[in-house]
Amino acid sequence: RGWGTVGDQFDNLEKHTQWGIEFVEKYTKFVKERSEIETSYAKQIRNLSKKYQPKKNSREEEESKYTFCRAFLTSLNELNDYAGQHEVIAENLTSQIISELSRYLQELKAERKSHFHDGRKAQQHIESSWKQLESCKRRFERDCKEADRAQQYFEKMDADINVTKADVEKARQQAQMRHQMAADSKGDYSSYLQKFNQEQNDHYYTIIPNIFQKLQDMEEKRIERIGLCMKTFADVDRQVLPIVGKCLDEMTKAAESIEPKTDSKQVVESYKSGFEPPGDVEFEDYGQPMKRTASDTSLSSPREGKEKPAGKTKGKLWPFIKNKNKGSGPEDFSHLPPEQRRKKLQGKIDELNKDIQKEMDQRDALTKMKDVYVKNPQMGDPTSVDPRLLEIGQNIEKLQFEVQKFEGWLAEVEERMPSKSDTHRRSGIYETQNNTTVSNNCAQDRESPDGSYTEEQNSETQVKANTHPIPTSSTPEFDDEFDDEETLPTIGTCKALYPFEGHNEGTISVAEGELLYVIEEDKGDGWTRVRRNEDEEGYVPTSYVEVFLETNAKGAMTYI
């Protein structure tokens, strides 16, 4: 049974349908707030992705070599797409629910208003008809009473002998008229009653039920619409799931693409020096007895103050090389180990070649333009291009000169780098202070009395083996060679415990029990530098001597 059976329940239905409209408004507000949350969430996710994107600098290039860095970058990009899907949710909620419901609410309010307007009108009409019926009934009742009174008056006059015949006639006519009026009122009342009953019947069985039916349809449509919106609410979310899934799949794929071994190899690529490890140190027995002649002038040498400052050495240990050149370093990258230097030089050459190509492209374009101007002078003056062409020519010359310069350095490095097939290594005592000592095949015939051969010096001296690794920061620097005239001050004495022959260049032979001056303490490489007289000095194994340092001696140095 429909709403038509509720009878005259306008007020209740009005309240119920108003509540229905308010419910739609509330639901619309709910979806709007959800949409705002999606937009805000998407924005936060986008910002997060942006915040962790690698910065545009050289470090980014470094990082992109590693699979785990690339995987993280992929995850960030996918996260950005993932945020986009939440924006799609917000957009679809707005267009498919919020906008639709806002429009529908206007229609719903107008329709409800129209139905209740019709209902009120019908109600007013039936009430008005009822009042008219009451009026007809009262008139009929009044006319009947009046007719009764007129009849009684006539009868009274007719029975009275004292009344004239004319008065009796007059009373009779009055009574007749009243009866006629009562009969007319009765007829009016009767026909109006019939009409009212028909209207009332129509009102309660047709008009109002129809209005209520329309309200019922309206209400059912509203409920159906809310149901559809609730379904859309879920569908909008579900629609983005495949793409969200793809984003997550890509993140998983990125994570699975990480290759720890490849990344660790990249470290080798980035930092390998190109030096070959030193060969085994052979034991050499030195047994030549030597006389001790003390140098009287060693303690008062006027050159005492010229000792080299502590804190630097060119004789670094191969595994513990530290690059002290911070910043850009020299133009030829000679501060770098060979392999790193080769890479840098190659990179610089590639860069210069690119620049040359750019300049050449520009020159070609300008030459074509000049040809056009020559053929069509009205388009421009051919000579106007000449200054720029000249400038480009000069630029290309400069760049080609630079390329030759860097190619020269590169050839030098590649020539001196140890080849993999070079297995015949010369073994012997590796001395950090003697720059001419041969440590491997690539270091032959190279001297550096003034430290000018920086690359060759590094490639050679850094390979020298030390049996006791020491921090480079505490190692003194010696650029001098043994033919250097500079006399170092003595810092103590020592007694030879065993005989030592000292065949190798830079060493000195000692006899067991011989007393000598110490001019350089062992810096961790197993050798102590000693002096017999002004002309004779060199290195002896520290384990072969017992050293007595003079703490107050000029030039005494403490080594860690």
Coordinates of C-alpha atoms in Angstrom, one line a residue:
R1 CA 0.0 0.0 0.0
G2 CA 1.3 3.5 -0.9
W3 CA 1.6 6.7 0.9
G4 CA -2.0 7.6 -0.3
T5 CA -3.4 5.6 2.6
V6 CA -1.8 7.9 5.2
G7 CA -4.7 10.2 4.7
D8 CA -4.2 13.8 5.8
Q9 CA -0.6 13.5 7.0
F10 CA 0.8 16.5 5.3
D11 CA 2.8 17.7 8.2
N12 CA 4.5 14.4 8.9
L13 CA 5.3 13.8 5.3
E14 CA 6.7 17.3 5.0
K15 CA 9.0 16.7 8.0
H16 CA 10.1 13.3 6.6
T17 CA 10.9 14.5 3.1
Q18 CA 12.8 17.5 4.6
W19 CA 14.9 15.1 6.6
G20 CA 15.5 13.1 3.4
I21 CA 16.9 16.3 1.7
E22 CA 19.1 17.0 4.7
F23 CA 20.4 13.5 4.5
V24 CA 21.5 14.1 0.9
E25 CA 23.1 17.3 1.9
K26 CA 25.0 15.5 4.7
Y27 CA 26.1 12.8 2.4
T28 CA 27.3 15.3 -0.2
K29 CA 29.4 17.1 2.6
F30 CA 30.8 13.7 3.6
V31 CA 32.0 13.0 0.0
K32 CA 33.4 16.5 -0.3
E33 CA 35.5 16.0 2.9
R34 CA 36.7 12.6 1.6
S35 CA 37.7 14.3 -1.7
E36 CA 39.6 17.0 0.2
I37 CA 41.5 14.3 2.2
E38 CA 42.5 12.6 -1.1
T39 CA 43.7 15.9 -2.6
S40 CA 45.7 16.7 0.6
Y41 CA 47.1 13.2 0.8
A42 CA 48.1 13.3 -2.9
K43 CA 49.8 16.7 -2.4
Q44 CA 51.7 15.4 0.7
I45 CA 52.8 12.3 -1.2
R46 CA 53.9 14.4 -4.2
N47 CA 55.9 16.7 -2.0
L48 CA 57.5 13.7 -0.2
S49 CA 58.6 12.3 -3.6
K50 CA 59.9 15.7 -4.7
K51 CA 61.8 16.2 -1.4
Y52 CA 63.8 13.0 -1.8
Q53 CA 64.5 13.4 -5.5
P54 CA 68.3 13.6 -6.0
K55 CA 69.5 17.2 -6.3
K56 CA 70.9 18.4 -9.7
N57 CA 74.6 18.2 -9.0
S58 CA 77.6 16.0 -9.7
R59 CA 76.7 13.8 -6.8
E60 CA 73.5 12.7 -8.6
E61 CA 75.7 11.4 -11.4
E62 CA 77.7 9.5 -8.9
E63 CA 74.6 8.0 -7.3
S64 CA 73.0 7.0 -10.5
K65 CA 75.8 4.4 -11.0
Y66 CA 74.4 2.3 -8.2
T67 CA 71.4 0.0 -8.6
F68 CA 70.0 0.7 -5.2
C69 CA 70.0 4.5 -5.9
R70 CA 68.3 3.9 -9.2
A71 CA 65.8 1.6 -7.5
F72 CA 65.0 4.3 -5.0
L73 CA 64.6 6.9 -7.7
T74 CA 62.2 4.6 -9.5
S75 CA 60.2 4.1 -6.3
L76 CA 60.0 7.9 -5.9
N77 CA 58.8 8.4 -9.5
E78 CA 56.2 5.6 -9.0
L79 CA 55.1 7.2 -5.7
N80 CA 54.5 10.4 -7.7
D81 CA 52.2 8.5 -10.1
Y82 CA 50.6 6.8 -7.1
A83 CA 49.8 10.3 -5.7
G84 CA 48.3 11.2 -9.1
Q85 CA 45.8 8.3 -8.7
H86 CA 44.6 9.8 -5.4
E87 CA 44.1 13.1 -7.3
V88 CA 42.0 11.1 -9.8
I89 CA 39.9 9.7 -6.9
A90 CA 39.3 13.3 -5.7
E91 CA 38.4 14.5 -9.2
N92 CA 36.0 11.6 -9.8
L93 CA 34.3 12.0 -6.4
T94 CA 33.8 15.7 -7.3
S95 CA 32.4 15.2 -10.8
Q96 CA 30.5 11.9 -10.3
I97 CA 29.0 12.5 -6.8
I98 CA 29.4 16.0 -5.4
S99 CA 28.5 17.9 -8.6
E100 CA 25.7 15.5 -9.4
L101 CA 24.2 15.5 -5.9
S102 CA 24.4 19.3 -5.7
R103 CA 22.4 19.6 -9.0
Y104 CA 20.0 16.9 -7.9
L105 CA 19.4 18.6 -4.5
Q106 CA 18.1 21.7 -6.3
E107 CA 15.7 19.6 -8.4
L108 CA 14.6 17.6 -5.4
K109 CA 13.8 20.7 -3.4
A110 CA 11.9 22.2 -6.3
E111 CA 9.9 19.0 -6.8
R112 CA 9.1 18.6 -3.2
K113 CA 8.0 22.2 -3.0
S114 CA 5.7 21.8 -6.0
H115 CA 4.0 18.6 -4.6
F116 CA 3.4 20.2 -1.2
H117 CA 2.1 23.4 -2.9
D118 CA -0.4 21.2 -4.8
G119 CA -1.4 19.4 -1.6
R120 CA -1.9 22.6 0.3
K121 CA -4.0 24.0 -2.6
A122 CA -6.2 20.9 -2.7
Q123 CA -6.5 21.0 1.1
Q124 CA -7.5 24.7 1.0
H125 CA -10.0 23.9 -1.8
I126 CA -11.8 21.2 0.1
E127 CA -11.8 23.3 3.3
S128 CA -13.4 26.2 1.3
S129 CA -16.0 23.8 -0.2
W130 CA -16.8 22.5 3.3
K131 CA -17.4 26.1 4.4
Q132 CA -19.7 26.7 1.5
L133 CA -21.6 23.5 2.3
E134 CA -22.0 24.6 5.9
S135 CA -23.2 28.0 4.7
C136 CA -25.8 26.4 2.4
K137 CA -27.0 24.1 5.2
R138 CA -27.3 27.1 7.6
R139 CA -29.2 29.1 5.0
F140 CA -31.6 26.2 4.4
E141 CA -32.1 25.8 8.1
R142 CA -32.7 29.5 8.6
D143 CA -35.2 29.6 5.6
C144 CA -37.1 26.6 7.0
K145 CA -37.4 28.3 10.4
E146 CA -38.5 31.5 8.7
A147 CA -41.1 29.6 6.6
D148 CA -42.4 27.9 9.8
R149 CA -42.7 31.2 11.5
A150 CA -44.5 32.8 8.5
Q151 CA -46.9 29.8 8.4
Q152 CA -47.8 30.1 12.0
Y153 CA -48.3 33.9 11.7
F154 CA -50.6 33.3 8.7
E155 CA -52.6 30.7 10.6
K156 CA -52.9 33.0 13.5
M157 CA -54.1 35.9 11.4
D158 CA -56.5 33.7 9.5
A159 CA -58.2 32.5 12.8
D160 CA -58.5 36.1 14.2
I161 CA -61.9 37.6 13.2
N162 CA -60.7 41.0 14.0
V163 CA -58.0 41.0 11.3
T164 CA -58.9 42.4 7.9
K165 CA -59.1 40.2 4.9
A166 CA -56.3 42.1 3.3
D167 CA -53.9 41.5 6.2
V168 CA -54.7 37.8 6.1
E169 CA -53.9 37.7 2.4
K170 CA -50.7 39.5 3.0
A171 CA -49.7 37.0 5.7
R172 CA -50.5 34.1 3.4
Q173 CA -48.4 35.5 0.6
Q174 CA -45.5 36.0 3.1
A175 CA -45.8 32.4 4.2
Q176 CA -45.9 31.2 0.6
M177 CA -42.8 33.2 -0.2
R178 CA -40.9 31.9 2.8
H179 CA -41.9 28.3 1.9
Q180 CA -40.6 29.0 -1.6
M181 CA -37.3 30.3 -0.3
A182 CA -36.9 27.3 2.0
A183 CA -37.6 25.0 -1.0
D184 CA -34.9 26.9 -3.0
S185 CA -32.4 26.7 -0.1
K186 CA -33.1 23.0 0.2
G187 CA -32.4 22.6 -3.5
D188 CA -29.2 24.6 -3.3
Y189 CA -28.1 22.7 -0.2
S190 CA -28.9 19.4 -1.8
S191 CA -27.0 20.1 -5.0
Y192 CA -24.1 21.6 -3.2
L193 CA -23.9 18.7 -0.8
Q194 CA -23.8 16.4 -3.8
K195 CA -21.1 18.5 -5.3
F196 CA -19.1 18.6 -2.0
N197 CA -19.3 14.8 -1.5
Q198 CA -17.9 14.4 -5.1
E199 CA -15.1 16.8 -4.4
Q200 CA -14.4 15.2 -1.0
N201 CA -14.3 11.9 -2.7
D202 CA -11.9 13.2 -5.3
H203 CA -9.8 14.9 -2.7
Y204 CA -9.3 11.9 -0.5
Y205 CA -9.4 9.1 -3.1
T206 CA -7.7 10.8 -6.1
I207 CA -6.0 14.2 -5.6
I208 CA -4.2 13.7 -2.3
P209 CA -3.3 10.0 -3.0
N210 CA -1.8 11.2 -6.4
I211 CA 0.2 13.9 -4.6
F212 CA 1.4 11.5 -2.0
Q213 CA 2.2 9.0 -4.7
K214 CA 4.4 11.6 -6.4
L215 CA 6.1 12.3 -3.0
Q216 CA 6.6 8.6 -2.6
D217 CA 8.2 8.3 -6.0
M218 CA 10.4 11.3 -5.3
E219 CA 11.5 9.8 -2.0
E220 CA 12.3 6.4 -3.6
K221 CA 14.3 8.1 -6.4
R222 CA 16.2 10.0 -3.7
I223 CA 17.0 6.8 -1.8
E224 CA 18.0 5.1 -5.1
R225 CA 20.2 8.0 -6.0
I226 CA 22.0 7.8 -2.6
G227 CA 22.5 4.1 -3.2
L228 CA 24.1 4.7 -6.6
C229 CA 26.3 7.4 -5.1
M230 CA 27.5 5.1 -2.4
K231 CA 28.3 2.5 -5.1
T232 CA 30.1 5.1 -7.1
F233 CA 32.0 6.1 -4.0
A234 CA 33.5 2.6 -3.9
D235 CA 33.9 2.3 -7.7
V236 CA 35.9 5.5 -8.0
D237 CA 38.4 4.0 -5.6
R238 CA 38.3 0.6 -7.3
Q239 CA 39.0 2.2 -10.7
V240 CA 42.5 3.4 -9.7
L241 CA 43.5 0.1 -8.1
P242 CA 45.0 -1.4 -11.3
I243 CA 47.2 1.6 -11.8
V244 CA 48.0 1.8 -8.1
G245 CA 48.9 -1.9 -8.4
K246 CA 51.1 -1.2 -11.4
C247 CA 52.9 1.6 -9.4
L248 CA 53.5 -0.9 -6.5
D249 CA 54.6 -3.6 -9.0
E250 CA 57.1 -1.2 -10.4
M251 CA 58.4 -0.4 -6.9
T252 CA 58.7 -4.2 -6.3
K253 CA 60.5 -4.7 -9.6
A254 CA 62.8 -1.8 -8.8
A255 CA 63.6 -3.3 -5.4
E256 CA 64.2 -6.7 -7.1
S257 CA 66.6 -5.0 -9.6
I258 CA 69.0 -4.1 -6.9
E259 CA 72.3 -6.0 -7.4
P260 CA 74.6 -5.8 -4.4
K261 CA 77.6 -7.3 -6.3
T262 CA 77.2 -4.9 -9.2
D263 CA 77.1 -2.0 -6.8
S264 CA 80.2 -3.2 -4.9
K265 CA 82.0 -3.5 -8.2
Q266 CA 81.1 0.1 -9.0
V267 CA 83.1 1.1 -5.9
V268 CA 86.1 -0.7 -7.5
E269 CA 85.4 1.1 -10.8
S270 CA 85.1 4.5 -9.0
Y271 CA 88.1 4.2 -6.7
K272 CA 90.6 1.7 -8.2
S273 CA 94.0 3.4 -8.4
G274 CA 95.7 1.6 -11.1
F275 CA 98.7 0.8 -8.9
E276 CA 100.0 -2.7 -8.7
P277 CA 100.6 -4.1 -5.2
P278 CA 104.3 -4.3 -4.3
G279 CA 106.0 -7.7 -4.7
D280 CA 107.5 -9.7 -1.9
V281 CA 110.5 -8.2 -0.1
E282 CA 113.5 -10.5 -0.3
F283 CA 115.8 -10.9 2.6
E284 CA 119.3 -9.6 1.9
D285 CA 122.1 -10.4 4.2
Y286 CA 124.7 -7.7 4.6
G287 CA 127.8 -8.7 6.4
Q288 CA 130.6 -6.3 5.3
P289 CA 132.4 -4.9 8.3
M290 CA 132.8 -1.1 8.3
K291 CA 134.8 1.3 10.4
R292 CA 133.0 3.9 12.5
T293 CA 134.2 7.4 12.1
A294 CA 132.1 9.9 14.0
S295 CA 131.2 13.2 12.4
D296 CA 132.2 16.0 14.6
T297 CA 130.4 18.6 12.6
S298 CA 127.1 16.8 12.5
L299 CA 125.7 18.3 15.6
S300 CA 126.7 21.9 14.8
S301 CA 125.9 21.7 11.1
P302 CA 124.8 25.2 9.9
R303 CA 122.1 23.4 7.8
E304 CA 120.3 21.9 10.7
G305 CA 117.4 24.3 10.3
K306 CA 116.7 23.1 6.8
E307 CA 115.1 19.8 7.7
K308 CA 111.9 19.1 5.9
P309 CA 108.7 19.7 7.9
A310 CA 106.9 16.7 9.3
G311 CA 103.4 15.8 8.1
K312 CA 104.1 15.0 4.4
T313 CA 105.7 12.2 2.5
K314 CA 105.9 11.1 -1.0
G315 CA 106.6 7.5 0.1
K316 CA 103.1 6.5 1.0
L317 CA 101.9 3.0 1.6
W318 CA 100.1 1.5 -1.3
P319 CA 97.0 0.3 0.5
F320 CA 96.7 3.4 2.6
I321 CA 97.0 6.2 0.0
K322 CA 95.2 9.4 1.0
N323 CA 94.5 12.1 -1.5
K324 CA 95.4 15.4 0.3
N325 CA 94.5 17.5 -2.7
K326 CA 91.1 18.8 -1.9
G327 CA 89.2 20.7 -4.5
S328 CA 89.9 20.6 -8.2
G329 CA 93.6 19.7 -8.0
P330 CA 96.1 20.4 -10.8
E331 CA 94.9 20.7 -14.4
D332 CA 96.5 17.4 -15.5
F333 CA 94.8 15.6 -12.5
S334 CA 98.3 14.5 -11.4
H335 CA 97.2 14.4 -7.8
L336 CA 95.0 11.3 -8.6
P337 CA 96.1 7.7 -8.8
P338 CA 96.7 6.5 -12.4
E339 CA 93.4 4.8 -13.0
Q340 CA 91.4 7.7 -11.6
R341 CA 93.6 10.1 -13.5
R342 CA 93.1 8.2 -16.7
K343 CA 89.3 8.3 -16.2
K344 CA 89.4 12.0 -15.5
L345 CA 91.6 12.8 -18.5
Q346 CA 89.4 10.7 -20.8
G347 CA 86.3 12.5 -19.4
K348 CA 87.9 15.9 -20.0
I349 CA 88.8 14.9 -23.6
D350 CA 85.3 13.8 -24.3
E351 CA 84.0 17.1 -22.9
L352 CA 86.3 19.1 -25.1
N353 CA 85.4 17.1 -28.2
K354 CA 81.7 17.8 -27.5
D355 CA 82.5 21.5 -27.2
I356 CA 84.5 21.4 -30.5
Q357 CA 81.5 19.7 -32.2
K358 CA 79.2 22.4 -30.9
E359 CA 81.5 25.1 -32.2
M360 CA 81.8 23.3 -35.6
D361 CA 78.0 23.0 -35.9
Q362 CA 77.7 26.7 -35.2
R363 CA 80.4 27.4 -37.8
D364 CA 78.5 25.3 -40.4
A365 CA 75.2 27.1 -39.6
L366 CA 76.9 30.6 -40.0
T367 CA 78.7 29.5 -43.2
K368 CA 75.3 28.5 -44.7
M369 CA 73.9 31.8 -43.6
K370 CA 76.8 33.7 -45.2
D371 CA 76.2 31.7 -48.5
V372 CA 72.5 32.8 -48.4
Y373 CA 73.5 36.4 -47.8
V374 CA 76.0 36.2 -50.7
K375 CA 73.3 34.9 -53.0
N376 CA 70.6 37.2 -51.7
P377 CA 72.3 40.5 -50.5
Q378 CA 68.9 42.0 -49.6
M379 CA 68.6 39.4 -46.8
G380 CA 71.7 40.6 -45.0
D381 CA 75.3 41.6 -45.3
P382 CA 77.7 38.6 -45.7
T383 CA 80.5 40.4 -44.0
S384 CA 78.5 40.8 -40.8
V385 CA 79.0 37.0 -40.1
D386 CA 82.8 37.2 -40.5
P387 CA 83.7 38.4 -36.9
R388 CA 81.7 35.5 -35.4
L389 CA 83.2 33.0 -37.8
L390 CA 86.7 34.2 -36.9
E391 CA 85.9 34.0 -33.2
I392 CA 84.6 30.4 -33.6
G393 CA 87.7 29.5 -35.6
Q394 CA 89.9 30.7 -32.7
N395 CA 87.7 28.9 -30.2
I396 CA 88.1 25.6 -32.2
E397 CA 91.9 26.1 -32.3
K398 CA 92.0 26.7 -28.6
L399 CA 89.9 23.6 -27.9
Q400 CA 91.9 21.4 -30.2
F401 CA 95.1 22.6 -28.5
E402 CA 93.5 21.7 -25.1
V403 CA 92.5 18.2 -26.5
Q404 CA 96.1 17.6 -27.7
K405 CA 97.4 18.7 -24.3
F406 CA 95.1 16.3 -22.4
E407 CA 95.6 13.5 -25.0
G408 CA 99.4 13.9 -24.3
W409 CA 98.8 13.4 -20.6
L410 CA 96.5 10.5 -21.2
A411 CA 99.0 8.7 -23.4
E412 CA 101.7 9.3 -20.8
V413 CA 99.4 7.7 -18.1
E414 CA 98.4 4.8 -20.2
E415 CA 102.0 4.1 -21.2
R416 CA 103.1 4.1 -17.6
M417 CA 100.2 2.1 -16.2
P418 CA 101.2 -1.5 -15.4
S419 CA 99.7 -3.8 -18.0
K420 CA 97.9 -6.9 -16.8
S421 CA 100.3 -9.2 -18.6
D422 CA 103.3 -7.7 -16.8
T423 CA 103.9 -10.5 -14.4
H424 CA 107.7 -10.3 -14.2
R425 CA 108.0 -8.1 -11.1
R426 CA 111.3 -7.0 -9.9
S427 CA 111.6 -7.7 -6.2
G428 CA 113.9 -6.1 -3.8
I429 CA 114.0 -3.7 -0.8
Y430 CA 111.3 -1.1 -1.2
E431 CA 112.5 2.2 0.2
T432 CA 110.1 5.0 0.7
Q433 CA 112.8 7.7 0.8
N434 CA 114.8 6.8 -2.3
N435 CA 112.7 8.0 -5.2
T436 CA 114.9 6.2 -7.7
T437 CA 114.4 2.8 -6.2
V438 CA 112.7 0.5 -8.7
S439 CA 109.5 -0.9 -7.2
N440 CA 108.0 -2.4 -10.3
N441 CA 108.5 -2.4 -14.0
C442 CA 106.5 0.8 -14.6
A443 CA 108.7 2.8 -12.4
Q444 CA 112.1 2.3 -14.0
D445 CA 114.4 5.2 -14.9
R446 CA 112.4 7.9 -13.2
E447 CA 113.9 10.4 -10.9
S448 CA 112.3 13.3 -9.2
P449 CA 114.9 15.4 -7.4
D450 CA 112.6 18.4 -7.2
G451 CA 109.2 16.6 -7.0
S452 CA 108.3 17.9 -10.5
Y453 CA 107.3 14.5 -11.9
T454 CA 104.2 14.4 -9.7
E455 CA 102.3 11.6 -11.5
E456 CA 105.2 9.4 -12.1
Q457 CA 106.5 10.1 -8.6
N458 CA 103.1 9.1 -7.1
S459 CA 102.7 6.1 -9.3
E460 CA 106.1 4.9 -8.2
T461 CA 106.6 5.9 -4.6
Q462 CA 103.1 5.0 -3.5
V463 CA 103.8 1.4 -4.5
K464 CA 106.7 1.1 -2.1
A465 CA 105.9 -1.5 0.5
N466 CA 106.0 -0.9 4.2
T467 CA 105.7 -3.8 6.5
H468 CA 104.3 -1.6 9.3
P469 CA 101.4 0.6 7.9
I470 CA 101.4 4.1 9.4
P471 CA 99.0 7.0 8.9
T472 CA 100.1 9.2 6.1
S473 CA 99.4 12.4 8.1
S474 CA 102.2 11.7 10.5
T475 CA 104.8 10.7 7.9
P476 CA 107.6 13.2 7.2
E477 CA 108.2 14.2 3.6
F478 CA 111.5 13.8 1.9
D479 CA 112.0 15.1 -1.7
D480 CA 115.7 15.0 -1.4
E481 CA 117.9 12.3 -2.9
F482 CA 121.0 10.9 -1.5
D483 CA 123.2 13.0 -3.7
D484 CA 121.5 16.0 -2.2
E485 CA 124.1 18.2 -0.5
E486 CA 121.9 19.1 2.4
T487 CA 123.2 17.6 5.7
L488 CA 120.5 16.5 8.2
P489 CA 121.1 17.1 11.9
T490 CA 121.7 14.1 14.1
I491 CA 118.9 13.1 16.5
G492 CA 120.7 10.4 18.4
T493 CA 123.1 7.4 18.2
C494 CA 122.7 3.7 17.5
K495 CA 124.6 0.5 18.0
A496 CA 124.6 -2.2 15.3
L497 CA 123.4 -5.5 16.8
Y498 CA 124.2 -7.5 13.6
P499 CA 126.4 -7.0 10.5
F500 CA 124.5 -5.6 7.4
E501 CA 126.1 -5.5 3.9
G502 CA 123.9 -2.7 2.4
H503 CA 124.2 -3.7 -1.3
N504 CA 121.1 -1.8 -2.4
E505 CA 121.2 1.9 -3.4
G506 CA 120.4 4.1 -0.4
T507 CA 121.5 1.6 2.2
I508 CA 124.8 1.6 4.2
S509 CA 126.8 -1.3 5.4
V510 CA 127.6 -1.7 9.1
A511 CA 129.6 -4.1 11.2
E512 CA 128.3 -5.7 14.4
G513 CA 128.8 -3.5 17.4
E514 CA 129.5 -0.4 15.3
L515 CA 128.3 2.9 16.7
L516 CA 126.7 5.4 14.3
Y517 CA 124.7 8.7 14.3
V518 CA 121.0 8.5 13.8
I519 CA 119.7 11.3 11.4
E520 CA 116.2 9.9 10.8
E521 CA 114.2 7.7 13.1
D522 CA 112.3 4.7 11.7
K523 CA 109.0 6.1 10.4
G524 CA 107.2 2.8 10.4
D525 CA 108.8 1.3 7.3
G526 CA 111.4 -0.8 9.1
W527 CA 114.4 1.4 8.2
T528 CA 116.5 3.9 10.2
R529 CA 118.7 6.5 8.5
V530 CA 122.2 6.7 9.9
R531 CA 125.5 8.6 9.2
R532 CA 129.0 7.4 9.6
N533 CA 130.8 10.6 8.6
E534 CA 130.0 13.6 6.5
D535 CA 130.1 11.6 3.3
E536 CA 128.7 8.3 4.4
E537 CA 125.0 7.9 5.2
G538 CA 122.1 5.6 4.3
Y539 CA 119.5 3.2 5.7
V540 CA 119.9 0.2 7.9
P541 CA 117.1 -2.2 9.0
T542 CA 115.8 -0.9 12.3
S543 CA 115.7 -4.4 13.7
Y544 CA 119.5 -4.6 13.2
V545 CA 120.3 -1.6 15.5
E546 CA 119.7 -0.4 19.0
V547 CA 118.7 3.3 18.9
F548 CA 119.5 5.9 21.6
L549 CA 117.6 9.2 20.8
E550 CA 118.7 12.6 22.2
T551 CA 115.4 14.3 23.3
N552 CA 117.1 17.7 23.4
A553 CA 118.8 17.4 20.0
K554 CA 118.0 20.0 17.4
G555 CA 115.7 18.7 14.8
A556 CA 114.5 15.8 16.9
M557 CA 111.1 14.6 15.7
T558 CA 108.6 12.4 17.3
Y559 CA 106.8 9.9 15.1
I560 CA 103.7 8.1 15.9

